[in-house]
Tab-separated table of C-alpha atoms and ligand atoms in Angstrom:
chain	number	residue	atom	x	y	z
A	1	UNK	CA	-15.112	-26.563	-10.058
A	2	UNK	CA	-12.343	-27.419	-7.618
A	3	UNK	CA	-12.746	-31.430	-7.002
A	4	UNK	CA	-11.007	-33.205	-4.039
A	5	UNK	CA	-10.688	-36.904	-2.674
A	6	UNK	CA	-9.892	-39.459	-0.100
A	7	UNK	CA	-9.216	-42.859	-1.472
A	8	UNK	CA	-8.557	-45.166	1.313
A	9	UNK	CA	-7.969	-48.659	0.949
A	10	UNK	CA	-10.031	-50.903	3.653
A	11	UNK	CA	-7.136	-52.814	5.012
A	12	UNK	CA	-7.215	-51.353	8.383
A	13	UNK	CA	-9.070	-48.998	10.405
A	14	UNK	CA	-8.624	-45.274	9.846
A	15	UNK	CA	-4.618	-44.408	10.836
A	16	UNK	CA	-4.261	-40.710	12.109
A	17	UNK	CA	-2.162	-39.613	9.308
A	18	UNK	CA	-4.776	-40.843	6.646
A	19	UNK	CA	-7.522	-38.939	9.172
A	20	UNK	CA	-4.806	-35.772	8.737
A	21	UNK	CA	-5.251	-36.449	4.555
A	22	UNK	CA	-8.645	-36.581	4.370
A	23	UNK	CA	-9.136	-33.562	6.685
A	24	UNK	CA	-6.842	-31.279	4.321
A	25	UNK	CA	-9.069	-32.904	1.144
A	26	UNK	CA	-11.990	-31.833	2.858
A	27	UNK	CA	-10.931	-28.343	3.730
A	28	UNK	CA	-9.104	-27.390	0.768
A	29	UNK	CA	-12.876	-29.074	-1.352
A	30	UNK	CA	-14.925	-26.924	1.417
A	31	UNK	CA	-12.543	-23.640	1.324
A	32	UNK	CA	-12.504	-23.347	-2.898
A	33	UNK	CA	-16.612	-24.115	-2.715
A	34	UNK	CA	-15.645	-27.491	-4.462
A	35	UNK	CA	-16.365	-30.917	-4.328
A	36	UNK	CA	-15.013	-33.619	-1.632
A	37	UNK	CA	-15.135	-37.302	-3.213
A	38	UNK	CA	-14.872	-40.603	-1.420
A	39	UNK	CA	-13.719	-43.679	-3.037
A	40	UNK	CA	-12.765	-46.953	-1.811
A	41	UNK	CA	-9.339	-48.439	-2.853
A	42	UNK	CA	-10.337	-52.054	-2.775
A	43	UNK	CA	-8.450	-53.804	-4.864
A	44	UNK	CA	-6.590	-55.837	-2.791
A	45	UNK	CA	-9.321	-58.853	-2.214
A	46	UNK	CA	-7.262	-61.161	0.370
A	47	UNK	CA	-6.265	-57.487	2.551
A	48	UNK	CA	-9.719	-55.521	2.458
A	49	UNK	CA	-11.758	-56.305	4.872
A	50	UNK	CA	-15.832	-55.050	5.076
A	51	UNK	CA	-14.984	-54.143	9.004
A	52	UNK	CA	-12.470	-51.603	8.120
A	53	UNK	CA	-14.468	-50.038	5.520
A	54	UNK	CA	-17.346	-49.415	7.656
A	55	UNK	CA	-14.743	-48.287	10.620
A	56	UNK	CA	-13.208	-45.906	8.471
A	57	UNK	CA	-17.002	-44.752	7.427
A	58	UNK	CA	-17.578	-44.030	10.758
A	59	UNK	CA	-14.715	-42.548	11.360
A	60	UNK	CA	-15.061	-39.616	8.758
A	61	UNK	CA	-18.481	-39.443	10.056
A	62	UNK	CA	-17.383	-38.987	13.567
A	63	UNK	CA	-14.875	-36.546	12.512
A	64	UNK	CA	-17.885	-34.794	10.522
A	65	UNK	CA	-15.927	-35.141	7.673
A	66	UNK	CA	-18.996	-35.506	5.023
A	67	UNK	CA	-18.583	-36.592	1.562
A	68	UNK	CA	-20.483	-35.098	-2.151
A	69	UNK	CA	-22.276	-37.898	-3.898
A	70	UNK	CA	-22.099	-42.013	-3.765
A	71	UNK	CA	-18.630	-43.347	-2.153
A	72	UNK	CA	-16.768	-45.274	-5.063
A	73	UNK	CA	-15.752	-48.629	-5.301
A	74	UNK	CA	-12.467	-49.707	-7.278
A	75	UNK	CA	-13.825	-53.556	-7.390
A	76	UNK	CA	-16.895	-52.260	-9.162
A	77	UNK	CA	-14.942	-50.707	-11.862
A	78	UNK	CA	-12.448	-53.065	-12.977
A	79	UNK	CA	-14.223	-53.372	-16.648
A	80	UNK	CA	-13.039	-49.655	-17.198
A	81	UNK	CA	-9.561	-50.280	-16.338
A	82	UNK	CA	-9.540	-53.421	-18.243
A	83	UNK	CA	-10.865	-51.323	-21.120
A	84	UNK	CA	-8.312	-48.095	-20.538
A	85	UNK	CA	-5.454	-51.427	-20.097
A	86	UNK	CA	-6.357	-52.526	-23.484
A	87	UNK	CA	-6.239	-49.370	-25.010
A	88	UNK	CA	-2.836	-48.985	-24.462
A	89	UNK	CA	-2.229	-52.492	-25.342
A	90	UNK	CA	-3.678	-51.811	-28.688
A	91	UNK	CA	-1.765	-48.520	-29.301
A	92	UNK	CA	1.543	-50.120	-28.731
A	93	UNK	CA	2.345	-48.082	-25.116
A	94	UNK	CA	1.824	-51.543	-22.845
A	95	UNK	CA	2.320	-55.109	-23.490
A	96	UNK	CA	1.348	-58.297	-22.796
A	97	UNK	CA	3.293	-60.443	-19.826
A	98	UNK	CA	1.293	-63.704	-18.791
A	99	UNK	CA	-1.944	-62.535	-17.989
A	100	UNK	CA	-0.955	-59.144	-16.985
A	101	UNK	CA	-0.242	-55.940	-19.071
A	102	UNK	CA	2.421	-53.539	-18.381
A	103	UNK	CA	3.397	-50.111	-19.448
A	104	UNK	CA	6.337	-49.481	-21.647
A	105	UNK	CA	8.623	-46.516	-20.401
A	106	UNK	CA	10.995	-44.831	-22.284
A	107	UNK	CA	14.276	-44.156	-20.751
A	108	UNK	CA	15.734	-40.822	-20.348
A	109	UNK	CA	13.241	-38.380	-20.232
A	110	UNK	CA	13.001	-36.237	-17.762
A	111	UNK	CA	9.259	-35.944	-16.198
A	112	UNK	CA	8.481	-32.689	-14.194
A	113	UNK	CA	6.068	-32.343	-11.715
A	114	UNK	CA	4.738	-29.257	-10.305
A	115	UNK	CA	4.060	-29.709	-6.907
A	116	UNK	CA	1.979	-27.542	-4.924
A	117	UNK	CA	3.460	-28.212	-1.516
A	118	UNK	CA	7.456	-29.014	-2.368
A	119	UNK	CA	7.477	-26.707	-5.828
A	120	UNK	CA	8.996	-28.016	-8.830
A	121	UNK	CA	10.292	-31.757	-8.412
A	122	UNK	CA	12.344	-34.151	-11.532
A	123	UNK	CA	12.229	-37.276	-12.342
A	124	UNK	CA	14.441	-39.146	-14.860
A	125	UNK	CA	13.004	-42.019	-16.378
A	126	UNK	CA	15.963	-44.140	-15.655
A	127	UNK	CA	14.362	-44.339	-12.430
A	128	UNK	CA	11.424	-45.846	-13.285
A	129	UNK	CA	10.765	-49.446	-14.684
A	130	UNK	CA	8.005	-50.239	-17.085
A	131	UNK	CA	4.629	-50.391	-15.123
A	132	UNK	CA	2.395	-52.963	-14.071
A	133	UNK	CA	-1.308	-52.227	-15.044
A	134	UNK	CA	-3.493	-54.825	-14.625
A	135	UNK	CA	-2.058	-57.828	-12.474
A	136	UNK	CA	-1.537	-61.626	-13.385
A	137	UNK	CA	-5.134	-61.784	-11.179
A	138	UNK	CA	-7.007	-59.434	-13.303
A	139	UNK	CA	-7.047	-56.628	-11.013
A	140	UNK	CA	-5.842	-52.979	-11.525
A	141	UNK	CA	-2.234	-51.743	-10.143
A	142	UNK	CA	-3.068	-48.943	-7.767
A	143	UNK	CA	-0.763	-46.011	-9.995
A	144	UNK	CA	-3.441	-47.523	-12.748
A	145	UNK	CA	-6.368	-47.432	-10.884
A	146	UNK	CA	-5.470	-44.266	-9.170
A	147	UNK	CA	-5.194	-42.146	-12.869
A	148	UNK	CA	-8.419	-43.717	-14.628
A	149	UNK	CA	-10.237	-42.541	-11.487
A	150	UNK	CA	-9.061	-39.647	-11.067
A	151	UNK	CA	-9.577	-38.380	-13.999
A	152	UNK	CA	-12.748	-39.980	-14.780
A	153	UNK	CA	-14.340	-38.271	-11.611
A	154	UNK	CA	-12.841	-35.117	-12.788
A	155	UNK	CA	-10.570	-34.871	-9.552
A	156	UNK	CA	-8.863	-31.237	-10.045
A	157	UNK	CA	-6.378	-31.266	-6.567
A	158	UNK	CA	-4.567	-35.128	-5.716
A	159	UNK	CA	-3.289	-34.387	-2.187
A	160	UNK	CA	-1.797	-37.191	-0.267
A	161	UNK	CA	1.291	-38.220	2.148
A	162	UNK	CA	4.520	-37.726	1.180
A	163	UNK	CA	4.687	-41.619	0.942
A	164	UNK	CA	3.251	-40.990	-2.166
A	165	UNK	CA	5.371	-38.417	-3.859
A	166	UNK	CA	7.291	-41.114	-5.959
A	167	UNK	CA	4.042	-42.716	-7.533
A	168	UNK	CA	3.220	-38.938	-9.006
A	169	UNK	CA	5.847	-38.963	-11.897
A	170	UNK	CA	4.370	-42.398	-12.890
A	171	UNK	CA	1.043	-41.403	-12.770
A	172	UNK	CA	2.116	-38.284	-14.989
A	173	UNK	CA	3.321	-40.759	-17.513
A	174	UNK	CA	0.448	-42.361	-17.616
A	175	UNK	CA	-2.304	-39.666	-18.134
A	176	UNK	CA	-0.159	-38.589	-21.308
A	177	UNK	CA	-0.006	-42.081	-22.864
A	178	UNK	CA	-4.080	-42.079	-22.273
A	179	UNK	CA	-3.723	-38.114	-23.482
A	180	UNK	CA	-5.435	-37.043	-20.095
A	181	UNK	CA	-5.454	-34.080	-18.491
A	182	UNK	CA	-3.687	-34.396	-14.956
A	183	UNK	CA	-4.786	-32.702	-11.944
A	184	UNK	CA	-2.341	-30.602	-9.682
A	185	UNK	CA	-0.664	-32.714	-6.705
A	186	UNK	CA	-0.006	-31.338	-3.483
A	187	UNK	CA	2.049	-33.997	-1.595
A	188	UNK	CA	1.717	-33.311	2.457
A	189	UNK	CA	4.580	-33.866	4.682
A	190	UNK	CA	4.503	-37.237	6.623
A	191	UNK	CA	3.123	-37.127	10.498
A	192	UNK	CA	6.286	-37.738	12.836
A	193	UNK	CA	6.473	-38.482	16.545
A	194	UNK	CA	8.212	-35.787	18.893
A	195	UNK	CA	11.468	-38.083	18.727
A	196	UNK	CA	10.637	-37.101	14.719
A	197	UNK	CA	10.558	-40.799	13.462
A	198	UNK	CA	7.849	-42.114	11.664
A	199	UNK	CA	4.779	-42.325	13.917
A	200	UNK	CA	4.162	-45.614	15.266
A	201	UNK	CA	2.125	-47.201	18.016
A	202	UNK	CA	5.375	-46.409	20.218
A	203	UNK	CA	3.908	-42.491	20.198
A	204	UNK	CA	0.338	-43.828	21.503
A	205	UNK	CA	-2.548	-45.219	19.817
A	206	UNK	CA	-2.378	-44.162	15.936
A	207	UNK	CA	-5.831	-45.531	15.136
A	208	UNK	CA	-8.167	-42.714	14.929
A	209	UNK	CA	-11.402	-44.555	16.732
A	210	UNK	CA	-8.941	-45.424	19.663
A	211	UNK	CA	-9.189	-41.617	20.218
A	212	UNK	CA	-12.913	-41.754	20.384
A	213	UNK	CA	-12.803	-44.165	22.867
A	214	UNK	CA	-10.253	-42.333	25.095
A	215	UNK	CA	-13.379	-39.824	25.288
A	216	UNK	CA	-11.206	-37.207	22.991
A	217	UNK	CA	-13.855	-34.868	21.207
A	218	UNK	CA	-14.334	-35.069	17.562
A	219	UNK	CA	-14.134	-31.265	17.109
A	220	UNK	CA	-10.611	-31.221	19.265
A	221	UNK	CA	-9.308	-34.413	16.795
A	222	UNK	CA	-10.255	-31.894	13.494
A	223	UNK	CA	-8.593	-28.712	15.402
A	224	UNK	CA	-5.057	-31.412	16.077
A	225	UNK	CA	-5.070	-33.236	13.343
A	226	UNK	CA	-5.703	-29.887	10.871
A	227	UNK	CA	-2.629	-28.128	12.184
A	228	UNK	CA	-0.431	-31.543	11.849
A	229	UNK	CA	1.355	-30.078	8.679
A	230	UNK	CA	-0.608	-26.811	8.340
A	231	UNK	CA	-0.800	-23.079	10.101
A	232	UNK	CA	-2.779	-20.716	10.010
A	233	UNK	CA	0.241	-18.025	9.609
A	234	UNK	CA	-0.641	-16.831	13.275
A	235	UNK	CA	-0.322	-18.704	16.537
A	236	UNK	CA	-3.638	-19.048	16.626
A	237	UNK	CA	-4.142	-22.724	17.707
A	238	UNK	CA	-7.526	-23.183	18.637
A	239	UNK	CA	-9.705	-23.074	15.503
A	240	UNK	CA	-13.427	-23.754	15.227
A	241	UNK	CA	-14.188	-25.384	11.814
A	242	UNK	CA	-15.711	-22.558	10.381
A	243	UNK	CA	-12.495	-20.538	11.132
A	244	UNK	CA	-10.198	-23.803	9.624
A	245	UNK	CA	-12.434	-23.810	6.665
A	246	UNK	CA	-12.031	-20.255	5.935
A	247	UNK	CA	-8.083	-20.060	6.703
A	248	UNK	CA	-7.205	-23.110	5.144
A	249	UNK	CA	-4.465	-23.012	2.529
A	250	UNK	CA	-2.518	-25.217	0.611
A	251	UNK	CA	0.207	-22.382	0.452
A	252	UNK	CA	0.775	-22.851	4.211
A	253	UNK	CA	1.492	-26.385	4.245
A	254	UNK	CA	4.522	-27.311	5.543
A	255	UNK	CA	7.989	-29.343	3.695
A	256	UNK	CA	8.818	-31.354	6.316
A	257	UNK	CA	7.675	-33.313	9.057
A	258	UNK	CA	4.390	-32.425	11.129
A	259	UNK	CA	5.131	-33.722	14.334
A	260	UNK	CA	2.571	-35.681	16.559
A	261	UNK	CA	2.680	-34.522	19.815
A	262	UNK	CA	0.543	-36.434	22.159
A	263	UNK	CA	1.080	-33.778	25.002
A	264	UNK	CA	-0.497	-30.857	23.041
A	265	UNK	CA	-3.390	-33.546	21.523
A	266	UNK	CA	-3.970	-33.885	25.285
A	267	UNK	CA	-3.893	-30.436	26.398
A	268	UNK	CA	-6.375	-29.525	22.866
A	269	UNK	CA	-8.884	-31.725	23.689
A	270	UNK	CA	-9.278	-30.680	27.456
A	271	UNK	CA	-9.680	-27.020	26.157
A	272	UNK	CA	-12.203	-28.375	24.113
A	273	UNK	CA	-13.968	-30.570	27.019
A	274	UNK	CA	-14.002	-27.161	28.758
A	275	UNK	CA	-16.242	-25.281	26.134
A	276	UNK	CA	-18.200	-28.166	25.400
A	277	UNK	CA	-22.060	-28.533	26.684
A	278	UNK	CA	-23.385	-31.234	29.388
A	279	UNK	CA	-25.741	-31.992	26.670
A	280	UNK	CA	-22.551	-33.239	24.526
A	281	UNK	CA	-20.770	-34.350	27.655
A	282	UNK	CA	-23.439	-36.592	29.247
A	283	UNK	CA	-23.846	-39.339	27.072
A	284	UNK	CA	-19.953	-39.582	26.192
A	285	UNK	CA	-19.591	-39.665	30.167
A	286	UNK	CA	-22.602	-42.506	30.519
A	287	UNK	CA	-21.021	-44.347	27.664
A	288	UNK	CA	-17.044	-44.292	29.184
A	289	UNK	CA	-18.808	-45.453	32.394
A	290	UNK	CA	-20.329	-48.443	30.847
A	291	UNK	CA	-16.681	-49.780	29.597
A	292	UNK	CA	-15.609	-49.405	32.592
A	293	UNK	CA	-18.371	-51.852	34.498
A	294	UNK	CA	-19.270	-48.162	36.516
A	295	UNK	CA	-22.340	-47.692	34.846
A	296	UNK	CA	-25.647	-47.537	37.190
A	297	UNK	CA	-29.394	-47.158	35.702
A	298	UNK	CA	-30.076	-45.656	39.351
A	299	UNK	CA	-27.410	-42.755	38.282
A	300	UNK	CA	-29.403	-39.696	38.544
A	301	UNK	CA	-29.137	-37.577	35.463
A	302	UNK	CA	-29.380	-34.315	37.524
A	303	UNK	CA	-26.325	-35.934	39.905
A	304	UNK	CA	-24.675	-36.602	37.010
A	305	UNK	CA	-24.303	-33.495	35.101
A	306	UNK	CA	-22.996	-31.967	38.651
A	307	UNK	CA	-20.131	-34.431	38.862
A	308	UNK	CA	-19.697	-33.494	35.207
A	309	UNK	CA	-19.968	-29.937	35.585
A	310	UNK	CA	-17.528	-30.167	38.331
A	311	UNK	CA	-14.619	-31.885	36.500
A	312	UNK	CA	-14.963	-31.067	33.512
A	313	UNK	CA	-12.546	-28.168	33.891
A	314	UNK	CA	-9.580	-30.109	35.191
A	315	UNK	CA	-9.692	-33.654	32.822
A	316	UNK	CA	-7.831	-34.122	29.660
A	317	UNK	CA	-10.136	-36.853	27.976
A	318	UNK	CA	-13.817	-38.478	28.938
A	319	UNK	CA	-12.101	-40.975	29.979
A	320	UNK	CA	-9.799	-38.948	32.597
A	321	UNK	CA	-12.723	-37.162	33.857
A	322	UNK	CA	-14.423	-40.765	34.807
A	323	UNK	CA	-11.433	-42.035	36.354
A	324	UNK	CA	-10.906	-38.386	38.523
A	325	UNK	CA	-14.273	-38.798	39.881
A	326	UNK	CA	-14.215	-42.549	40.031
A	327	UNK	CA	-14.460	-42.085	43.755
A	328	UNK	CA	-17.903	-40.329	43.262
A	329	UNK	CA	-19.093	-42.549	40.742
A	330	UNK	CA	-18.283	-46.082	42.414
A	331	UNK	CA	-18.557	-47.064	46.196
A	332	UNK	CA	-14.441	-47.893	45.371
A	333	UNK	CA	-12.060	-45.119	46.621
A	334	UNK	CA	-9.080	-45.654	44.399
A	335	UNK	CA	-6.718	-44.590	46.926
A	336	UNK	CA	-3.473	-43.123	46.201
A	337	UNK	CA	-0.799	-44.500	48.148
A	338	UNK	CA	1.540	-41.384	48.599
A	339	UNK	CA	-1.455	-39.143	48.935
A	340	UNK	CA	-2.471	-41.328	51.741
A	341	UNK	CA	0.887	-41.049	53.140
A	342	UNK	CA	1.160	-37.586	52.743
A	343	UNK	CA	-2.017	-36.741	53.579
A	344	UNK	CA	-3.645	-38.843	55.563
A	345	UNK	CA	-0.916	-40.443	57.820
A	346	UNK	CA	-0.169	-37.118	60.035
A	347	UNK	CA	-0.462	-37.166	63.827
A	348	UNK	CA	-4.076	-35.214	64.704
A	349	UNK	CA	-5.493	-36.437	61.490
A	350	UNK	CA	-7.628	-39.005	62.553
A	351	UNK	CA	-8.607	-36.506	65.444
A	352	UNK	CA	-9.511	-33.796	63.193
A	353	UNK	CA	-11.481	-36.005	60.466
A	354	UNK	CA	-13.864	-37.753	63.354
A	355	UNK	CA	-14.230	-34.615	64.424
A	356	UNK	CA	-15.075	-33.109	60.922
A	357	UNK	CA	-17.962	-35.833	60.647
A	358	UNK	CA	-19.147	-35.091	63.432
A	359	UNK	CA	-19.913	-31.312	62.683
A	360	UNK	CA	-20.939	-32.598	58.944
A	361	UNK	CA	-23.609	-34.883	60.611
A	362	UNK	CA	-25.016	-31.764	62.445
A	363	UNK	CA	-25.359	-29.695	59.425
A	364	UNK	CA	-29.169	-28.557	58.432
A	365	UNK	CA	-28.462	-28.389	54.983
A	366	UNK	CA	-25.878	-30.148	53.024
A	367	UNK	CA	-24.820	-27.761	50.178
A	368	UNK	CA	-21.561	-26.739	49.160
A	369	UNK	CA	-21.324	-23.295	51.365
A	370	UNK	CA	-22.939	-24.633	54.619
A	371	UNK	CA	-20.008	-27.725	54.099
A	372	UNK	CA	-17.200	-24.819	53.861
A	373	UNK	CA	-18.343	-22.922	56.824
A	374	UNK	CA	-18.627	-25.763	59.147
A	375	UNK	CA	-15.086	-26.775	57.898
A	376	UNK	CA	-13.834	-22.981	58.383
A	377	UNK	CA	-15.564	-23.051	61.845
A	378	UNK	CA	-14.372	-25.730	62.997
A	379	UNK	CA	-10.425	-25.250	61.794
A	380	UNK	CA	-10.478	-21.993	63.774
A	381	UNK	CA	-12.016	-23.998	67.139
A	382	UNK	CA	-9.339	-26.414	66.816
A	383	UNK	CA	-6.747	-24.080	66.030
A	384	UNK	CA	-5.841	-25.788	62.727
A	385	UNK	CA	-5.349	-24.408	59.451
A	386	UNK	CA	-8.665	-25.166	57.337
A	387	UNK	CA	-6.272	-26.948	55.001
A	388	UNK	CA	-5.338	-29.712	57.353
A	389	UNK	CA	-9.006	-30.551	57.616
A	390	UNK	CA	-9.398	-30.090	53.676
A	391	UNK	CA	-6.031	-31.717	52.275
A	392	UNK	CA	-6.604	-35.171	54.637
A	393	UNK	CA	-10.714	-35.108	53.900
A	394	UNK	CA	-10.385	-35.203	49.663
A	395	UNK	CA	-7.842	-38.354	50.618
A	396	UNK	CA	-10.432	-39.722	52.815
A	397	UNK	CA	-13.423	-39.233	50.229
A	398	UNK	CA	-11.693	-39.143	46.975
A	399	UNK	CA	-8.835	-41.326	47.444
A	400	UNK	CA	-6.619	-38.208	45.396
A	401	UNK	CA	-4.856	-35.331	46.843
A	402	UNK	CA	-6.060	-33.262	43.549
A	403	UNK	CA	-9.191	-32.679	42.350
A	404	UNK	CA	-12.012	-29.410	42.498
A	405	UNK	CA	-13.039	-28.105	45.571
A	406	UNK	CA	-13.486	-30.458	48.423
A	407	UNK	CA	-17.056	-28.451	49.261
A	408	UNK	CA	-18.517	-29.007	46.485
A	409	UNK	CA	-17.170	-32.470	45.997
A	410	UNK	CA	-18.700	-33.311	49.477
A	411	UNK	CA	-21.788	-32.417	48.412
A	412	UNK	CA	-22.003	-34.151	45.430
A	413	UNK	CA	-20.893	-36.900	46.964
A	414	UNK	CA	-23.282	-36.888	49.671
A	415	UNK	CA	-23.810	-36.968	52.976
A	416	UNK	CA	-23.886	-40.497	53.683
A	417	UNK	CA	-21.220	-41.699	51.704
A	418	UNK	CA	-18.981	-38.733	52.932
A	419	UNK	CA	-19.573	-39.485	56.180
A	420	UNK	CA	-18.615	-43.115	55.911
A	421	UNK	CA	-15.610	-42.236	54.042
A	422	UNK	CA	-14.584	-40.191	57.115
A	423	UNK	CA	-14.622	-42.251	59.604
A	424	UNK	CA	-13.512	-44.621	57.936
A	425	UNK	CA	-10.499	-43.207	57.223
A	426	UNK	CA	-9.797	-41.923	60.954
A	427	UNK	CA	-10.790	-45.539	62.154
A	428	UNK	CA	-7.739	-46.502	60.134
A	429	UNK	CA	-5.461	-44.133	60.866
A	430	UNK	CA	-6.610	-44.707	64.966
A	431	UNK	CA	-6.138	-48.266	64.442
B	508	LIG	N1	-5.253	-45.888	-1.383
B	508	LIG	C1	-4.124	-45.000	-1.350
B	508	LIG	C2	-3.673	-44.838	0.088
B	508	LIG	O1	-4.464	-45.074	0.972
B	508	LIG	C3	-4.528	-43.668	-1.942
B	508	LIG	C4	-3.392	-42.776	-2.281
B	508	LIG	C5	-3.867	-41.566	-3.070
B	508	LIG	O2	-4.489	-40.698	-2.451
B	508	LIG	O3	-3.664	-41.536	-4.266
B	508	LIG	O4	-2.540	-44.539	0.347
């Protein structure tokens, strides 16, 4: 049976590119029928931190990224690669230094590794010095750790960053002195920004749980992240996770760089905000709105999933959509200072917006269509264009010159507060 893993170490919270790693793990463990193993690097005692571990636990879970069997701890082993350390000690393939043991390596060989992503790559043993195995402090090297758990768990696939690509000919020396079987590497090319430099925080946020804050959707992070490196072999680009699991290939990886584009992670996730449910929408919505002080218990749930409904079309992130209709959701109007002048400060405007609340005050019922035909009625009486009533009015109520029909955000907004937003905008354009 095919066997993956993700072996982070908890010394800060999930980083996109490791979110990118343990996606493929997952995929490639879910596409072959296999096995998807977690285990916890944790070696380093003064840099792991119980907060990061349970961040990045949350993380895969928020991703949906669920692992087979117990997660794995590295500190609860060290006995076994104490043992495995010993061994080798014993046979005459490590020696003592102080209190730690290192590997002996023979110079001049050439070690071949088989990689499933670059092909065949060399390694002279020139190259590498004899290897640490178990520190001064009594813990394991990672290369160490890394091969007695792998191959103890029975790990068939290693795939990992490309950061990684010089540890594998190590490793390979390694399983032979303990006369192990490896497993087969695939090394994945490292994430890049657009200016194709190593990603940093200069490209945006590179911590995956600052994405679920922004309100990005945890099914629009697995569609991103999974073609960071990877294609389908068609330009197909939005792929449901049944469709990644059943495409995915490690044959389709890509050499070189995957590059991080924040504009397309943008554009992904709104596609996705447009498909998804108010059911799934809602609470993300009430939770962004409660960072952001906006939060009301009063907030009708029926209201809500309106404003919602009606903006869910046109915002890139949760978070966008709340700050579009911030106007709707807070007695604030954020208003935009060249929409005001552009809109707002024309000669008739504050004419034609008293005189727009005025028919709005009148109206029976206040729905959507009654709004647009008093609007439309009363552009032809004054001989306007419906649009210099409409254009000047979102300004007034919205505080943007963009947004979703000015109808229908009218009556959300309701009467009252559209009203006062009127005339309070012709008051100040009179005065
Ligand atoms: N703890 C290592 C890392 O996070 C794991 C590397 C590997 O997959 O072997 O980079």
């Amino acid at each position: 049976m095919i066997r993956a893993r993700f072996a982070p170490s908890p010394t800060g919270f999930l980083h996109v590119g490791s979110a990118r790693t343990a996606l493929f793990n997952w995929l490639f463990a879910r596409h072959e029928k296999g096995e998807f193993l977690l285990r916890i690097e944790d070696t380093d005692a003064v840099r792991s931190k119980p907060e990061f571990l349970d961040e990045i636990l949350a993380s895969l879970k928020w991703l949906g990224l669920a692992w087979d069997g117990e997660v794995e701890f590295q500190s609860k082993r060290l006995e076994r690669y104490r043992t495995l350390a010993e061994k080798l000690l014993s046979e005459g393939a490590a020696y003592p230094e102080g209190q730690a043991i290192l590997f002996k390596v023979t110079p001049g060989e050439v070690i071949r590794l088989e990689d499933l992503v670059h092909g065949a790559i060399e390694v002279n043993t020139l190259e590498i010095k004899d290897q640490v195995l178990i520190k001064s402090d009594g813990m394991p090297t990672y290369n160490f750790a890394c091969v007695v758990d792998d191959s103890d768990f029975k790990i068939t696939h290693v795939i990992r960053g490309d950061d990684h690509i010089s540890n594998s000919p190590k490793q390979l020396l390694l399983y032979r002195a303990l006369k192990l079987t490896p497993p087969k590497f695939a090394h994945i090319p490292l994430i890049l920004g657009t200016d194709r430099s190593r990603l940093s925080k200069r490209h945006g946020a590179t911590n995956l749980n600052d994405y679920q804050k922004l309100g990005y959707l945890p099914e629009a992070v697995v569609n991103f992240l999974a073609l960071l490196g990877w294609s389908p072999g068609d330009d197909r680009e939005i792929l449901s996770l049944d469709e990644l699991i059943k495409t995915f290939d490690l044959a389709k990886v890509g050499k070189t760089g995957a590059i991080f584009d924040l504009k397309k992670f943008s554009w992904m996730n709104s596609q996705y905000l447009k498909a998804a449910s108010l059911e799934t929408l809602l609470p993300l919505v009430q939770q962004a709105l409660k960072e952001r002080g906006w939060w009301k218990e009063s907030l009708d749930p029926v209201w809500m999933a309106e404003v919602v409904q009606l903006y869910k079309d046109r915002a890139e992130t949760v978070e966008d959509l709340c700050r579009q209709a911030q106007g709707l959701f807070t007695d604030e109007v954020p208003y935009d200072e060249e929409a005001v002048r552009l809109r707002l400060k024309l000669p008739g405007t504050a004419q034609r917006l008293t005189a727009f609340a005025d028919r709005l005050e009148k109206l029976p019922a206040w729905d959507a269509a009654a709004i647009e035909s008093a609007c439309r009625g009363l552009a032809d009486e004054l001989k306007a264009k419906a649009a210099e009533l409409i254009h000047p009015a979102r300004v007034a109520v919205t505080g943007r010159s963009v947004g979703p029909s000015l109808f229908h955000v009218l009556a959300v907004a309701g009467r009252d507060r559209a009203l006062r937003r009127l005339r309070l905008a012709a008051g100040s354009l009179a005065a």
